[in-house]
GROMACS .gro file of C-alpha atoms in nm:
model
  149
    1MET     CA    1  11.695   8.106  10.994
    2ARG     CA    2  11.378   8.174  10.970
    3LEU     CA    3  11.442   8.532  11.184
    4ALA     CA    4  11.689   8.608  10.885
    5ILE     CA    5  11.330   8.557  10.703
    6VAL     CA    6  11.115   8.712  10.931
    7PHE     CA    7  11.336   9.043  10.884
    8VAL     CA    8  11.391   9.063  10.518
    9THR     CA    9  10.978   9.004  10.521
   10ALA     CA   10  10.884   9.288  10.764
   11LEU     CA   11  11.166   9.532  10.618
   12LEU     CA   12  10.982   9.464  10.299
   13GLY     CA   13  10.654   9.484  10.422
   14ALA     CA   14  10.688   9.798  10.599
   15THR     CA   15  10.831  10.007  10.366
   16ALA     CA   16  10.547  10.186  10.204
   17TYR     CA   17  10.594  10.269   9.836
   18ALA     CA   18  10.476  10.651   9.757
   19GLU     CA   19  10.209  10.791   9.625
   20THR     CA   20  10.411  11.073   9.364
   21ALA     CA   21  10.753  11.118   9.258
   22GLU     CA   22  10.764  11.393   9.528
   23GLU     CA   23  10.704  11.210   9.801
   24LEU     CA   24  10.918  10.924   9.729
   25VAL     CA   25  11.235  11.128   9.709
   26ALA     CA   26  11.106  11.354  10.031
   27GLY     CA   27  11.094  10.999  10.205
   28LYS     CA   28  11.489  10.921  10.131
   29VAL     CA   29  11.792  11.077  10.287
   30ARG     CA   30  11.942  11.337  10.058
   31ALA     CA   31  12.293  11.292   9.933
   32ASP     CA   32  12.532  11.578   9.800
   33ILE     CA   33  12.519  11.383   9.474
   34ASP     CA   34  12.362  11.453   9.117
   35TYR     CA   35  12.116  11.129   8.956
   36ARG     CA   36  12.429  11.067   8.774
   37GLN     CA   37  12.595  10.953   9.062
   38LEU     CA   38  12.305  10.826   9.186
   39MET     CA   39  12.262  10.593   8.919
   40GLU     CA   40  12.663  10.490   8.964
   41LEU     CA   41  12.574  10.408   9.359
   42MET     CA   42  12.287  10.120   9.185
   43GLY     CA   43  12.494   9.950   8.962
   44GLU     CA   44  12.813   9.873   9.206
   45ALA     CA   45  12.475   9.785   9.396
   46VAL     CA   46  12.375   9.497   9.165
   47GLY     CA   47  12.768   9.417   9.112
   48THR     CA   48  12.823   9.406   9.469
   49ILE     CA   49  12.479   9.170   9.459
   50GLN     CA   50  12.646   8.995   9.224
   51ARG     CA   51  12.969   8.880   9.301
   52GLY     CA   52  12.777   8.792   9.633
   53ILE     CA   53  12.623   8.559   9.394
   54LEU     CA   54  12.910   8.428   9.235
   55ARG     CA   55  13.097   8.401   9.523
   56GLU     CA   56  12.824   8.253   9.763
   57ASN     CA   57  12.881   8.511  10.011
   58ALA     CA   58  12.525   8.657  10.145
   59GLU     CA   59  12.702   8.888  10.328
   60LEU     CA   60  12.813   9.024   9.971
   61VAL     CA   61  12.495   9.029   9.878
   62ALA     CA   62  12.294   9.210  10.142
   63ILE     CA   63  12.507   9.477  10.123
   64GLY     CA   64  12.442   9.559   9.832
   65ALA     CA   65  12.077   9.481   9.851
   66ARG     CA   66  12.103   9.710  10.124
   67MET     CA   67  12.266  10.015   9.922
   68ILE     CA   68  11.972   9.990   9.687
   69LEU     CA   69  11.656   9.889   9.953
   70ASP     CA   70  11.838  10.252  10.127
   71HIS     CA   71  11.978  10.445   9.864
   72PRO     CA   72  12.013  10.814   9.943
   73ALA     CA   73  11.787  11.040   9.700
   74PRO     CA   74  12.011  11.265   9.506
   75ARG     CA   75  12.078  11.649   9.570
   76HIS     CA   76  11.817  11.723   9.301
   77ARG     CA   77  11.495  11.633   9.207
   78PRO     CA   78  11.573  11.339   8.961
   79TRP     CA   79  11.274  11.430   8.727
   80THR     CA   80  11.503  11.755   8.683
   81ILE     CA   81  11.736  11.602   8.411
   82MET     CA   82  11.479  11.539   8.149
   83ALA     CA   83  11.301  11.820   7.962
   84PRO     CA   84  10.948  11.950   8.052
   85SER     CA   85  10.773  11.766   7.806
   86ASP     CA   86  10.946  11.393   7.932
   87ARG     CA   87  10.885  11.512   8.377
   88ASN     CA   88  10.535  11.373   8.393
   89ALA     CA   89  10.611  11.030   8.259
   90PHE     CA   90  10.952  11.037   8.431
   91LYS     CA   91  10.769  11.025   8.766
   92GLN     CA   92  10.520  10.767   8.702
   93ALA     CA   93  10.841  10.573   8.595
   94LEU     CA   94  11.035  10.633   8.877
   95LEU     CA   95  10.735  10.518   9.111
   96ALA     CA   96  10.716  10.221   8.907
   97PHE     CA   97  11.089  10.069   8.964
   98ASP     CA   98  11.190  10.216   9.262
   99PRO     CA   99  10.974   9.946   9.446
  100GLN     CA  100  11.066   9.685   9.138
  101LEU     CA  101  11.399   9.738   9.255
  102ASP     CA  102  11.367   9.682   9.637
  103ARG     CA  103  11.166   9.351   9.555
  104HIS     CA  104  11.399   9.213   9.371
  105ALA     CA  105  11.677   9.367   9.569
  106GLY     CA  106  11.517   9.188   9.891
  107ALA     CA  107  11.467   8.828   9.749
  108ALA     CA  108  11.797   8.826   9.658
  109LEU     CA  109  11.902   8.911   9.971
  110GLU     CA  110  11.630   8.685  10.121
  111ALA     CA  111  11.750   8.403   9.866
  112ALA     CA  112  12.176   8.432   9.963
  113ARG     CA  113  12.020   8.429  10.306
  114GLU     CA  114  11.945   8.087  10.265
  115ALA     CA  115  12.219   7.991  10.073
  116ASP     CA  116  11.945   7.901   9.753
  117TRP     CA  117  12.171   8.022   9.493
  118GLY     CA  118  11.941   7.934   9.228
  119ALA     CA  119  11.702   8.224   9.342
  120ALA     CA  120  11.911   8.434   9.424
  121LEU     CA  121  12.064   8.452   9.097
  122ASP     CA  122  11.689   8.455   8.955
  123ALA     CA  123  11.596   8.793   9.139
  124LEU     CA  124  11.950   8.930   9.008
  125ALA     CA  125  11.795   8.811   8.648
  126ARG     CA  126  11.522   9.023   8.711
  127LEU     CA  127  11.681   9.324   8.919
  128ASP     CA  128  11.892   9.374   8.617
  129HIS     CA  129  11.566   9.387   8.422
  130ALA     CA  130  11.429   9.606   8.580
  131CYS     CA  131  11.731   9.884   8.493
  132ILE     CA  132  11.777   9.758   8.168
  133ALA     CA  133  11.434   9.870   8.090
  134CYS     CA  134  11.434  10.165   8.326
  135HIS     CA  135  11.748  10.259   8.101
  136ALA     CA  136  11.611  10.171   7.798
  137GLY     CA  137  11.270  10.409   7.785
  138TRP     CA  138  11.485  10.730   7.974
  139ARG     CA  139  11.857  10.700   7.860
  140GLN     CA  140  11.871  10.892   7.513
  141ARG     CA  141  11.612  11.126   7.723
  142VAL     CA  142  11.849  11.242   7.989
  143MET     CA  143  11.907  11.671   7.923
  144ARG     CA  144  12.267  11.707   7.900
  145THR     CA  145  12.254  12.008   8.087
  146ALA     CA  146  12.263  12.033   8.482
  147PRO     CA  147  11.913  11.980   8.717
  148ALA     CA  148  11.829  12.210   8.863
  149PRO     CA  149  11.847  12.194   9.232
   0.00000   0.00000   0.00000
């Protein structure tokens, strides 16, 4: 049990957060997906964490958390989905929300490994809140044309 805590703590502590959106994207493996598809993967990850908590299945929580902690970058620069006038602010939002998602997914993972399902549920609620807050601020601003690679 203590080993799991050390593993998660080391994993989260080892994550060096980027200072720029360009560094954030460069630090991730590129996938042949667009930003919308990345958001679909992230939604599936949150759903997997939720199913794991509901079923008290720490492995499902771990699978969902890993999807968030190790998520790839889309094939294009994410900020290109926004109008040029919104891009700098969107870059700042990416820098603000990415560590929140990691922190809450990691907390859900740690709590599930400890079978502390109340704490896992609290972490899931914080994760959901971060997702919804970002979407509330940005989803309606997405340009409907394909982004440049």
